[in-house]
């Protein structure tokens, strides 16, 4: 799930990604989810840390409130500035990882 610069609101074009996560979790009730939020390097470190936390929690909140996924199955964590992708703007995202 990707985000616009300095935003933690989930864009409409990202909703299918969240629905795919929710559907997988509903089909696999023993699976848990680790959500790690990231930010691109613009702005100061404190702002980016808080933004990454808000992004992770925005996805968790949508899964819990809109898809009725149990909150205790989801760990949301802000990671600050991401370095997963070579283009800085691609790091304005959350990475979701399933585990048992």
PDB file of N, CA and C in Angstrom:
ATOM      1  N   UNK A   1       0.862  -1.160   0.000  1.00  0.00           N
ATOM      2  CA  UNK A   1       0.000   0.000   0.000  1.00  0.00           C
ATOM      3  C   UNK A   1       0.909   1.224   0.000  1.00  0.00           C
ATOM      4  N   UNK A   2       0.745   2.083  -0.973  1.00  0.00           N
ATOM      5  CA  UNK A   2       1.576   3.279  -1.051  1.00  0.00           C
ATOM      6  C   UNK A   2       0.773   4.526  -0.691  1.00  0.00           C
ATOM      7  N   UNK A   3       1.493   5.581  -0.374  1.00  0.00           N
ATOM      8  CA  UNK A   3       0.894   6.832   0.096  1.00  0.00           C
ATOM      9  C   UNK A   3       1.494   8.008  -0.657  1.00  0.00           C
ATOM     10  N   UNK A   4       0.777   9.126  -0.637  1.00  0.00           N
ATOM     11  CA  UNK A   4       1.290  10.371  -1.207  1.00  0.00           C
ATOM     12  C   UNK A   4       2.271  11.000  -0.231  1.00  0.00           C
ATOM     13  N   UNK A   5       3.103  11.885  -0.743  1.00  0.00           N
ATOM     14  CA  UNK A   5       4.113  12.541   0.088  1.00  0.00           C
ATOM     15  C   UNK A   5       3.464  13.269   1.258  1.00  0.00           C
ATOM     16  N   UNK A   6       3.988  13.013   2.460  1.00  0.00           N
ATOM     17  CA  UNK A   6       3.562  13.641   3.719  1.00  0.00           C
ATOM     18  C   UNK A   6       2.130  13.304   4.122  1.00  0.00           C
ATOM     19  N   UNK A   7       1.526  12.279   3.532  1.00  0.00           N
ATOM     20  CA  UNK A   7       0.137  11.915   3.826  1.00  0.00           C
ATOM     21  C   UNK A   7       0.060  10.533   4.460  1.00  0.00           C
ATOM     22  N   UNK A   8      -0.954  10.360   5.314  1.00  0.00           N
ATOM     23  CA  UNK A   8      -1.217   9.049   5.895  1.00  0.00           C
ATOM     24  C   UNK A   8      -2.624   8.569   5.548  1.00  0.00           C
ATOM     25  N   UNK A   9      -3.283   9.240   4.625  1.00  0.00           N
ATOM     26  CA  UNK A   9      -4.620   8.855   4.169  1.00  0.00           C
ATOM     27  C   UNK A   9      -4.467   7.833   3.047  1.00  0.00           C
ATOM     28  N   UNK A  10      -5.251   6.772   3.120  1.00  0.00           N
ATOM     29  CA  UNK A  10      -5.198   5.720   2.109  1.00  0.00           C
ATOM     30  C   UNK A  10      -5.977   6.169   0.881  1.00  0.00           C
ATOM     31  N   UNK A  11      -5.283   6.235  -0.250  1.00  0.00           N
ATOM     32  CA  UNK A  11      -5.925   6.624  -1.501  1.00  0.00           C
ATOM     33  C   UNK A  11      -6.852   5.521  -1.995  1.00  0.00           C
ATOM     34  N   UNK A  12      -7.860   5.949  -2.706  1.00  0.00           N
ATOM     35  CA  UNK A  12      -8.858   5.032  -3.259  1.00  0.00           C
ATOM     36  C   UNK A  12      -8.214   3.926  -4.106  1.00  0.00           C
ATOM     37  N   UNK A  13      -7.179   4.276  -4.865  1.00  0.00           N
ATOM     38  CA  UNK A  13      -6.558   3.281  -5.747  1.00  0.00           C
ATOM     39  C   UNK A  13      -5.757   2.217  -4.988  1.00  0.00           C
ATOM     40  N   UNK A  14      -5.637   2.359  -3.670  1.00  0.00           N
ATOM     41  CA  UNK A  14      -4.926   1.376  -2.844  1.00  0.00           C
ATOM     42  C   UNK A  14      -5.893   0.423  -2.123  1.00  0.00           C
ATOM     43  N   UNK A  15      -7.175   0.677  -2.228  1.00  0.00           N
ATOM     44  CA  UNK A  15      -8.150  -0.115  -1.480  1.00  0.00           C
ATOM     45  C   UNK A  15      -8.154  -1.588  -1.867  1.00  0.00           C
ATOM     46  N   UNK A  16      -7.895  -1.897  -3.130  1.00  0.00           N
ATOM     47  CA  UNK A  16      -7.891  -3.303  -3.542  1.00  0.00           C
ATOM     48  C   UNK A  16      -6.751  -4.062  -2.864  1.00  0.00           C
ATOM     49  N   UNK A  17      -5.632  -3.383  -2.618  1.00  0.00           N
ATOM     50  CA  UNK A  17      -4.518  -4.030  -1.908  1.00  0.00           C
ATOM     51  C   UNK A  17      -4.929  -4.399  -0.485  1.00  0.00           C
ATOM     52  N   UNK A  18      -5.630  -3.500   0.178  1.00  0.00           N
ATOM     53  CA  UNK A  18      -6.067  -3.776   1.549  1.00  0.00           C
ATOM     54  C   UNK A  18      -7.141  -4.866   1.548  1.00  0.00           C
ATOM     55  N   UNK A  19      -8.018  -4.832   0.571  1.00  0.00           N
ATOM     56  CA  UNK A  19      -9.032  -5.882   0.480  1.00  0.00           C
ATOM     57  C   UNK A  19      -8.395  -7.248   0.271  1.00  0.00           C
ATOM     58  N   UNK A  20      -7.341  -7.318  -0.518  1.00  0.00           N
ATOM     59  CA  UNK A  20      -6.629  -8.585  -0.721  1.00  0.00           C
ATOM     60  C   UNK A  20      -6.036  -9.094   0.591  1.00  0.00           C
ATOM     61  N   UNK A  21      -5.472  -8.194   1.380  1.00  0.00           N
ATOM     62  CA  UNK A  21      -4.934  -8.572   2.689  1.00  0.00           C
ATOM     63  C   UNK A  21      -6.052  -9.098   3.577  1.00  0.00           C
ATOM     64  N   UNK A  22      -7.161  -8.366   3.624  1.00  0.00           N
ATOM     65  CA  UNK A  22      -8.292  -8.768   4.465  1.00  0.00           C
ATOM     66  C   UNK A  22      -8.841 -10.128   4.042  1.00  0.00           C
ATOM     67  N   UNK A  23      -8.993 -10.334   2.751  1.00  0.00           N
ATOM     68  CA  UNK A  23      -9.533 -11.606   2.266  1.00  0.00           C
ATOM     69  C   UNK A  23      -8.618 -12.772   2.633  1.00  0.00           C
ATOM     70  N   UNK A  24      -7.310 -12.561   2.533  1.00  0.00           N
ATOM     71  CA  UNK A  24      -6.373 -13.617   2.905  1.00  0.00           C
ATOM     72  C   UNK A  24      -6.485 -13.922   4.394  1.00  0.00           C
ATOM     73  N   UNK A  25      -6.588 -12.887   5.211  1.00  0.00           N
ATOM     74  CA  UNK A  25      -6.686 -13.094   6.655  1.00  0.00           C
ATOM     75  C   UNK A  25      -7.992 -13.783   7.033  1.00  0.00           C
ATOM     76  N   UNK A  26      -9.067 -13.446   6.354  1.00  0.00           N
ATOM     77  CA  UNK A  26     -10.348 -14.113   6.638  1.00  0.00           C
ATOM     78  C   UNK A  26     -10.305 -15.587   6.242  1.00  0.00           C
ATOM     79  N   UNK A  27      -9.627 -15.882   5.145  1.00  0.00           N
ATOM     80  CA  UNK A  27      -9.525 -17.266   4.676  1.00  0.00           C
ATOM     81  C   UNK A  27      -8.535 -18.081   5.495  1.00  0.00           C
ATOM     82  N   UNK A  28      -7.667 -17.410   6.243  1.00  0.00           N
ATOM     83  CA  UNK A  28      -6.628 -18.065   7.036  1.00  0.00           C
ATOM     84  C   UNK A  28      -6.642 -17.513   8.457  1.00  0.00           C
ATOM     85  N   UNK A  29      -7.598 -17.948   9.269  1.00  0.00           N
ATOM     86  CA  UNK A  29      -7.771 -17.359  10.602  1.00  0.00           C
ATOM     87  C   UNK A  29      -6.611 -17.570  11.567  1.00  0.00           C
ATOM     88  N   UNK A  30      -5.679 -18.455  11.226  1.00  0.00           N
ATOM     89  CA  UNK A  30      -4.523 -18.670  12.094  1.00  0.00           C
ATOM     90  C   UNK A  30      -3.344 -17.758  11.730  1.00  0.00           C
ATOM     91  N   UNK A  31      -3.493 -16.988  10.676  1.00  0.00           N
ATOM     92  CA  UNK A  31      -2.431 -16.100  10.200  1.00  0.00           C
ATOM     93  C   UNK A  31      -2.502 -14.759  10.920  1.00  0.00           C
ATOM     94  N   UNK A  32      -1.332 -14.213  11.211  1.00  0.00           N
ATOM     95  CA  UNK A  32      -1.227 -12.873  11.791  1.00  0.00           C
ATOM     96  C   UNK A  32      -0.522 -11.978  10.779  1.00  0.00           C
ATOM     97  N   UNK A  33      -0.565 -10.669  11.041  1.00  0.00           N
ATOM     98  CA  UNK A  33      -0.034  -9.704  10.089  1.00  0.00           C
ATOM     99  C   UNK A  33       0.891  -8.722  10.779  1.00  0.00           C
ATOM    100  N   UNK A  34       2.025  -8.502  10.154  1.00  0.00           N
ATOM    101  CA  UNK A  34       2.978  -7.499  10.617  1.00  0.00           C
ATOM    102  C   UNK A  34       2.971  -6.376   9.581  1.00  0.00           C
ATOM    103  N   UNK A  35       2.582  -5.171   9.998  1.00  0.00           N
ATOM    104  CA  UNK A  35       2.548  -4.013   9.103  1.00  0.00           C
ATOM    105  C   UNK A  35       3.667  -3.072   9.520  1.00  0.00           C
ATOM    106  N   UNK A  36       4.547  -2.771   8.588  1.00  0.00           N
ATOM    107  CA  UNK A  36       5.622  -1.819   8.844  1.00  0.00           C
ATOM    108  C   UNK A  36       5.434  -0.625   7.921  1.00  0.00           C
ATOM    109  N   UNK A  37       5.280   0.556   8.532  1.00  0.00           N
ATOM    110  CA  UNK A  37       5.102   1.777   7.772  1.00  0.00           C
ATOM    111  C   UNK A  37       6.430   2.458   7.527  1.00  0.00           C
ATOM    112  N   UNK A  38       6.552   3.097   6.359  1.00  0.00           N
ATOM    113  CA  UNK A  38       7.776   3.784   5.983  1.00  0.00           C
ATOM    114  C   UNK A  38       7.459   5.168   5.419  1.00  0.00           C
ATOM    115  N   UNK A  39       8.478   6.012   5.378  1.00  0.00           N
ATOM    116  CA  UNK A  39       8.376   7.346   4.795  1.00  0.00           C
ATOM    117  C   UNK A  39       9.568   7.557   3.868  1.00  0.00           C
ATOM    118  N   UNK A  40       9.428   8.490   2.942  1.00  0.00           N
ATOM    119  CA  UNK A  40      10.560   8.884   2.098  1.00  0.00           C
ATOM    120  C   UNK A  40      11.403   9.906   2.865  1.00  0.00           C
ATOM    121  N   UNK A  41      12.601  10.205   2.404  1.00  0.00           N
ATOM    122  CA  UNK A  41      13.541  10.987   3.215  1.00  0.00           C
ATOM    123  C   UNK A  41      13.249  12.483   3.350  1.00  0.00           C
ATOM    124  N   UNK A  42      12.290  13.019   2.622  1.00  0.00           N
ATOM    125  CA  UNK A  42      11.982  14.446   2.766  1.00  0.00           C
ATOM    126  C   UNK A  42      11.478  14.706   4.187  1.00  0.00           C
ATOM    127  N   UNK A  43      11.806  15.847   4.735  1.00  0.00           N
ATOM    128  CA  UNK A  43      11.349  16.190   6.083  1.00  0.00           C
ATOM    129  C   UNK A  43      12.328  15.701   7.129  1.00  0.00           C
ATOM    130  N   UNK A  44      12.047  16.082   8.381  1.00  0.00           N
ATOM    131  CA  UNK A  44      12.968  15.690   9.454  1.00  0.00           C
ATOM    132  C   UNK A  44      12.642  14.293   9.985  1.00  0.00           C
ATOM    133  N   UNK A  45      13.575  13.732  10.709  1.00  0.00           N
ATOM    134  CA  UNK A  45      13.470  12.347  11.176  1.00  0.00           C
ATOM    135  C   UNK A  45      12.266  12.140  12.093  1.00  0.00           C
ATOM    136  N   UNK A  46      11.992  13.094  12.979  1.00  0.00           N
ATOM    137  CA  UNK A  46      10.859  12.961  13.900  1.00  0.00           C
ATOM    138  C   UNK A  46       9.536  12.939  13.139  1.00  0.00           C
ATOM    139  N   UNK A  47       9.393  13.848  12.180  1.00  0.00           N
ATOM    140  CA  UNK A  47       8.182  13.878  11.356  1.00  0.00           C
ATOM    141  C   UNK A  47       8.012  12.563  10.608  1.00  0.00           C
ATOM    142  N   UNK A  48       9.091  12.081   9.998  1.00  0.00           N
ATOM    143  CA  UNK A  48       9.010  10.844   9.213  1.00  0.00           C
ATOM    144  C   UNK A  48       8.707   9.631  10.083  1.00  0.00           C
ATOM    145  N   UNK A  49       9.218   9.608  11.301  1.00  0.00           N
ATOM    146  CA  UNK A  49       8.903   8.509  12.213  1.00  0.00           C
ATOM    147  C   UNK A  49       7.413   8.496  12.526  1.00  0.00           C
ATOM    148  N   UNK A  50       6.880   9.650  12.887  1.00  0.00           N
ATOM    149  CA  UNK A  50       5.449   9.750  13.210  1.00  0.00           C
ATOM    150  C   UNK A  50       4.586   9.430  11.998  1.00  0.00           C
ATOM    151  N   UNK A  51       4.997   9.911  10.827  1.00  0.00           N
ATOM    152  CA  UNK A  51       4.252   9.631   9.602  1.00  0.00           C
ATOM    153  C   UNK A  51       4.234   8.134   9.303  1.00  0.00           C
ATOM    154  N   UNK A  52       5.367   7.478   9.467  1.00  0.00           N
ATOM    155  CA  UNK A  52       5.418   6.038   9.202  1.00  0.00           C
ATOM    156  C   UNK A  52       4.512   5.274  10.167  1.00  0.00           C
ATOM    157  N   UNK A  53       4.429   5.717  11.419  1.00  0.00           N
ATOM    158  CA  UNK A  53       3.526   5.101  12.395  1.00  0.00           C
ATOM    159  C   UNK A  53       2.070   5.315  11.996  1.00  0.00           C
ATOM    160  N   UNK A  54       1.736   6.531  11.568  1.00  0.00           N
ATOM    161  CA  UNK A  54       0.359   6.834  11.152  1.00  0.00           C
ATOM    162  C   UNK A  54      -0.044   6.000   9.942  1.00  0.00           C
ATOM    163  N   UNK A  55       0.878   5.791   9.019  1.00  0.00           N
ATOM    164  CA  UNK A  55       0.578   4.982   7.834  1.00  0.00           C
ATOM    165  C   UNK A  55       0.307   3.532   8.217  1.00  0.00           C
ATOM    166  N   UNK A  56       1.130   2.972   9.074  1.00  0.00           N
ATOM    167  CA  UNK A  56       0.918   1.589   9.512  1.00  0.00           C
ATOM    168  C   UNK A  56      -0.417   1.467  10.241  1.00  0.00           C
ATOM    169  N   UNK A  57      -0.713   2.419  11.112  1.00  0.00           N
ATOM    170  CA  UNK A  57      -1.967   2.367  11.864  1.00  0.00           C
ATOM    171  C   UNK A  57      -3.184   2.634  11.000  1.00  0.00           C
ATOM    172  N   UNK A  58      -3.045   3.425   9.937  1.00  0.00           N
ATOM    173  CA  UNK A  58      -4.168   3.663   9.027  1.00  0.00           C
ATOM    174  C   UNK A  58      -4.603   2.361   8.366  1.00  0.00           C
ATOM    175  N   UNK A  59      -3.626   1.550   7.962  1.00  0.00           N
ATOM    176  CA  UNK A  59      -3.954   0.267   7.334  1.00  0.00           C
ATOM    177  C   UNK A  59      -4.548  -0.683   8.369  1.00  0.00           C
ATOM    178  N   UNK A  60      -3.961  -0.734   9.545  1.00  0.00           N
ATOM    179  CA  UNK A  60      -4.503  -1.593  10.603  1.00  0.00           C
ATOM    180  C   UNK A  60      -5.940  -1.182  10.929  1.00  0.00           C
ATOM    181  N   UNK A  61      -6.176   0.109  11.109  1.00  0.00           N
ATOM    182  CA  UNK A  61      -7.518   0.586  11.445  1.00  0.00           C
ATOM    183  C   UNK A  61      -8.534   0.210  10.374  1.00  0.00           C
ATOM    184  N   UNK A  62      -8.149   0.310   9.115  1.00  0.00           N
ATOM    185  CA  UNK A  62      -9.079  -0.058   8.044  1.00  0.00           C
ATOM    186  C   UNK A  62      -9.379  -1.553   8.089  1.00  0.00           C
ATOM    187  N   UNK A  63      -8.365  -2.374   8.317  1.00  0.00           N
ATOM    188  CA  UNK A  63      -8.592  -3.817   8.392  1.00  0.00           C
ATOM    189  C   UNK A  63      -9.511  -4.171   9.559  1.00  0.00           C
ATOM    190  N   UNK A  64      -9.323  -3.520  10.679  1.00  0.00           N
ATOM    191  CA  UNK A  64     -10.139  -3.795  11.869  1.00  0.00           C
ATOM    192  C   UNK A  64     -11.557  -3.238  11.700  1.00  0.00           C
ATOM    193  N   UNK A  65     -11.665  -1.987  11.300  1.00  0.00           N
ATOM    194  CA  UNK A  65     -12.968  -1.316  11.272  1.00  0.00           C
ATOM    195  C   UNK A  65     -13.811  -1.654  10.054  1.00  0.00           C
ATOM    196  N   UNK A  66     -13.188  -1.786   8.894  1.00  0.00           N
ATOM    197  CA  UNK A  66     -13.951  -2.023   7.669  1.00  0.00           C
ATOM    198  C   UNK A  66     -14.077  -3.498   7.305  1.00  0.00           C
ATOM    199  N   UNK A  67     -13.137  -4.314   7.762  1.00  0.00           N
ATOM    200  CA  UNK A  67     -13.138  -5.732   7.388  1.00  0.00           C
ATOM    201  C   UNK A  67     -13.279  -6.678   8.574  1.00  0.00           C
ATOM    202  N   UNK A  68     -13.420  -6.120   9.767  1.00  0.00           N
ATOM    203  CA  UNK A  68     -13.613  -6.900  10.992  1.00  0.00           C
ATOM    204  C   UNK A  68     -12.522  -7.939  11.242  1.00  0.00           C
ATOM    205  N   UNK A  69     -11.286  -7.582  10.936  1.00  0.00           N
ATOM    206  CA  UNK A  69     -10.146  -8.426  11.285  1.00  0.00           C
ATOM    207  C   UNK A  69      -9.793  -8.100  12.737  1.00  0.00           C
ATOM    208  N   UNK A  70      -9.562  -9.113  13.539  1.00  0.00           N
ATOM    209  CA  UNK A  70      -9.285  -8.913  14.960  1.00  0.00           C
ATOM    210  C   UNK A  70      -7.987  -8.125  15.141  1.00  0.00           C
ATOM    211  N   UNK A  71      -8.056  -7.066  15.934  1.00  0.00           N
ATOM    212  CA  UNK A  71      -6.899  -6.180  16.148  1.00  0.00           C
ATOM    213  C   UNK A  71      -5.696  -6.930  16.705  1.00  0.00           C
ATOM    214  N   UNK A  72      -5.927  -7.933  17.544  1.00  0.00           N
ATOM    215  CA  UNK A  72      -4.809  -8.663  18.149  1.00  0.00           C
ATOM    216  C   UNK A  72      -4.048  -9.521  17.136  1.00  0.00           C
ATOM    217  N   UNK A  73      -4.582  -9.677  15.948  1.00  0.00           N
ATOM    218  CA  UNK A  73      -3.880 -10.416  14.891  1.00  0.00           C
ATOM    219  C   UNK A  73      -2.952  -9.518  14.086  1.00  0.00           C
ATOM    220  N   UNK A  74      -2.971  -8.216  14.372  1.00  0.00           N
ATOM    221  CA  UNK A  74      -2.217  -7.258  13.561  1.00  0.00           C
ATOM    222  C   UNK A  74      -1.258  -6.460  14.425  1.00  0.00           C
ATOM    223  N   UNK A  75      -0.001  -6.455  14.035  1.00  0.00           N
ATOM    224  CA  UNK A  75       1.022  -5.623  14.675  1.00  0.00           C
ATOM    225  C   UNK A  75       1.377  -4.517  13.693  1.00  0.00           C
ATOM    226  N   UNK A  76       1.168  -3.253  14.081  1.00  0.00           N
ATOM    227  CA  UNK A  76       1.495  -2.106  13.227  1.00  0.00           C
ATOM    228  C   UNK A  76       2.646  -1.334  13.852  1.00  0.00           C
ATOM    229  N   UNK A  77       3.648  -1.027  13.039  1.00  0.00           N
ATOM    230  CA  UNK A  77       4.849  -0.386  13.548  1.00  0.00           C
ATOM    231  C   UNK A  77       5.392   0.607  12.522  1.00  0.00           C
ATOM    232  N   UNK A  78       5.760   1.785  12.987  1.00  0.00           N
ATOM    233  CA  UNK A  78       6.405   2.772  12.129  1.00  0.00           C
ATOM    234  C   UNK A  78       7.907   2.567  12.130  1.00  0.00           C
ATOM    235  N   UNK A  79       8.498   2.604  10.957  1.00  0.00           N
ATOM    236  CA  UNK A  79       9.924   2.338  10.809  1.00  0.00           C
ATOM    237  C   UNK A  79      10.726   3.572  10.404  1.00  0.00           C
ATOM    238  N   UNK A  80      10.060   4.720  10.258  1.00  0.00           N
ATOM    239  CA  UNK A  80      10.764   5.929   9.836  1.00  0.00           C
ATOM    240  C   UNK A  80      11.040   5.906   8.343  1.00  0.00           C
ATOM    241  N   UNK A  81      12.165   6.464   7.948  1.00  0.00           N
ATOM    242  CA  UNK A  81      12.530   6.529   6.531  1.00  0.00           C
ATOM    243  C   UNK A  81      12.874   5.136   6.023  1.00  0.00           C
ATOM    244  N   UNK A  82      12.253   4.783   4.914  1.00  0.00           N
ATOM    245  CA  UNK A  82      12.486   3.469   4.329  1.00  0.00           C
ATOM    246  C   UNK A  82      13.632   3.468   3.338  1.00  0.00           C
ATOM    247  N   UNK A  83      14.212   2.293   3.154  1.00  0.00           N
ATOM    248  CA  UNK A  83      15.266   2.119   2.162  1.00  0.00           C
ATOM    249  C   UNK A  83      15.054   0.830   1.364  1.00  0.00           C
ATOM    250  N   UNK A  84      13.797   0.392   1.297  1.00  0.00           N
ATOM    251  CA  UNK A  84      13.475  -0.860   0.606  1.00  0.00           C
ATOM    252  C   UNK A  84      13.579  -0.724  -0.913  1.00  0.00           C
ATOM    253  N   UNK A  85      13.358   0.493  -1.420  1.00  0.00           N
ATOM    254  CA  UNK A  85      13.296   0.708  -2.863  1.00  0.00           C
ATOM    255  C   UNK A  85      14.318   1.769  -3.275  1.00  0.00           C
ATOM    256  N   UNK A  86      14.820   1.667  -4.485  1.00  0.00           N
ATOM    257  CA  UNK A  86      15.862   2.582  -4.938  1.00  0.00           C
ATOM    258  C   UNK A  86      15.358   4.014  -5.129  1.00  0.00           C
ATOM    259  N   UNK A  87      14.116   4.181  -5.537  1.00  0.00           N
ATOM    260  CA  UNK A  87      13.547   5.522  -5.685  1.00  0.00           C
ATOM    261  C   UNK A  87      12.956   5.942  -4.345  1.00  0.00           C
ATOM    262  N   UNK A  88      13.388   7.068  -3.787  1.00  0.00           N
ATOM    263  CA  UNK A  88      12.895   7.486  -2.471  1.00  0.00           C
ATOM    264  C   UNK A  88      11.377   7.534  -2.365  1.00  0.00           C
ATOM    265  N   UNK A  89      10.703   8.013  -3.412  1.00  0.00           N
ATOM    266  CA  UNK A  89       9.235   8.136  -3.356  1.00  0.00           C
ATOM    267  C   UNK A  89       8.530   6.787  -3.262  1.00  0.00           C
ATOM    268  N   UNK A  90       9.201   5.719  -3.667  1.00  0.00           N
ATOM    269  CA  UNK A  90       8.596   4.390  -3.565  1.00  0.00           C
ATOM    270  C   UNK A  90       8.549   3.910  -2.115  1.00  0.00           C
ATOM    271  N   UNK A  91       9.299   4.554  -1.228  1.00  0.00           N
ATOM    272  CA  UNK A  91       9.330   4.172   0.180  1.00  0.00           C
ATOM    273  C   UNK A  91       8.195   4.789   0.993  1.00  0.00           C
ATOM    274  N   UNK A  92       7.299   5.510   0.359  1.00  0.00           N
ATOM    275  CA  UNK A  92       6.114   6.061   1.027  1.00  0.00           C
ATOM    276  C   UNK A  92       5.049   4.964   1.055  1.00  0.00           C
ATOM    277  N   UNK A  93       5.250   3.990   1.906  1.00  0.00           N
ATOM    278  CA  UNK A  93       4.418   2.794   1.837  1.00  0.00           C
ATOM    279  C   UNK A  93       4.391   2.052   3.162  1.00  0.00           C
ATOM    280  N   UNK A  94       3.542   1.032   3.188  1.00  0.00           N
ATOM    281  CA  UNK A  94       3.599   0.032   4.249  1.00  0.00           C
ATOM    282  C   UNK A  94       3.964  -1.283   3.574  1.00  0.00           C
ATOM    283  N   UNK A  95       4.642  -2.114   4.321  1.00  0.00           N
ATOM    284  CA  UNK A  95       4.944  -3.475   3.874  1.00  0.00           C
ATOM    285  C   UNK A  95       4.196  -4.413   4.821  1.00  0.00           C
ATOM    286  N   UNK A  96       3.390  -5.279   4.259  1.00  0.00           N
ATOM    287  CA  UNK A  96       2.601  -6.228   5.047  1.00  0.00           C
ATOM    288  C   UNK A  96       3.209  -7.617   4.907  1.00  0.00           C
ATOM    289  N   UNK A  97       3.419  -8.273   6.048  1.00  0.00           N
ATOM    290  CA  UNK A  97       3.993  -9.619   6.056  1.00  0.00           C
ATOM    291  C   UNK A  97       3.106 -10.523   6.904  1.00  0.00           C
ATOM    292  N   UNK A  98       2.698 -11.625   6.328  1.00  0.00           N
ATOM    293  CA  UNK A  98       1.889 -12.613   7.046  1.00  0.00           C
ATOM    294  C   UNK A  98       2.801 -13.582   7.781  1.00  0.00           C
ATOM    295  N   UNK A  99       2.340 -14.057   8.928  1.00  0.00           N
ATOM    296  CA  UNK A  99       3.094 -15.071   9.664  1.00  0.00           C
ATOM    297  C   UNK A  99       2.133 -15.871  10.545  1.00  0.00           C
ATOM    298  N   UNK A 100       2.619 -16.995  11.048  1.00  0.00           N
ATOM    299  CA  UNK A 100       1.815 -17.834  11.950  1.00  0.00           C
ATOM    300  C   UNK A 100       2.455 -17.855  13.309  1.00  0.00           C
TER     301      UNK A 100
END
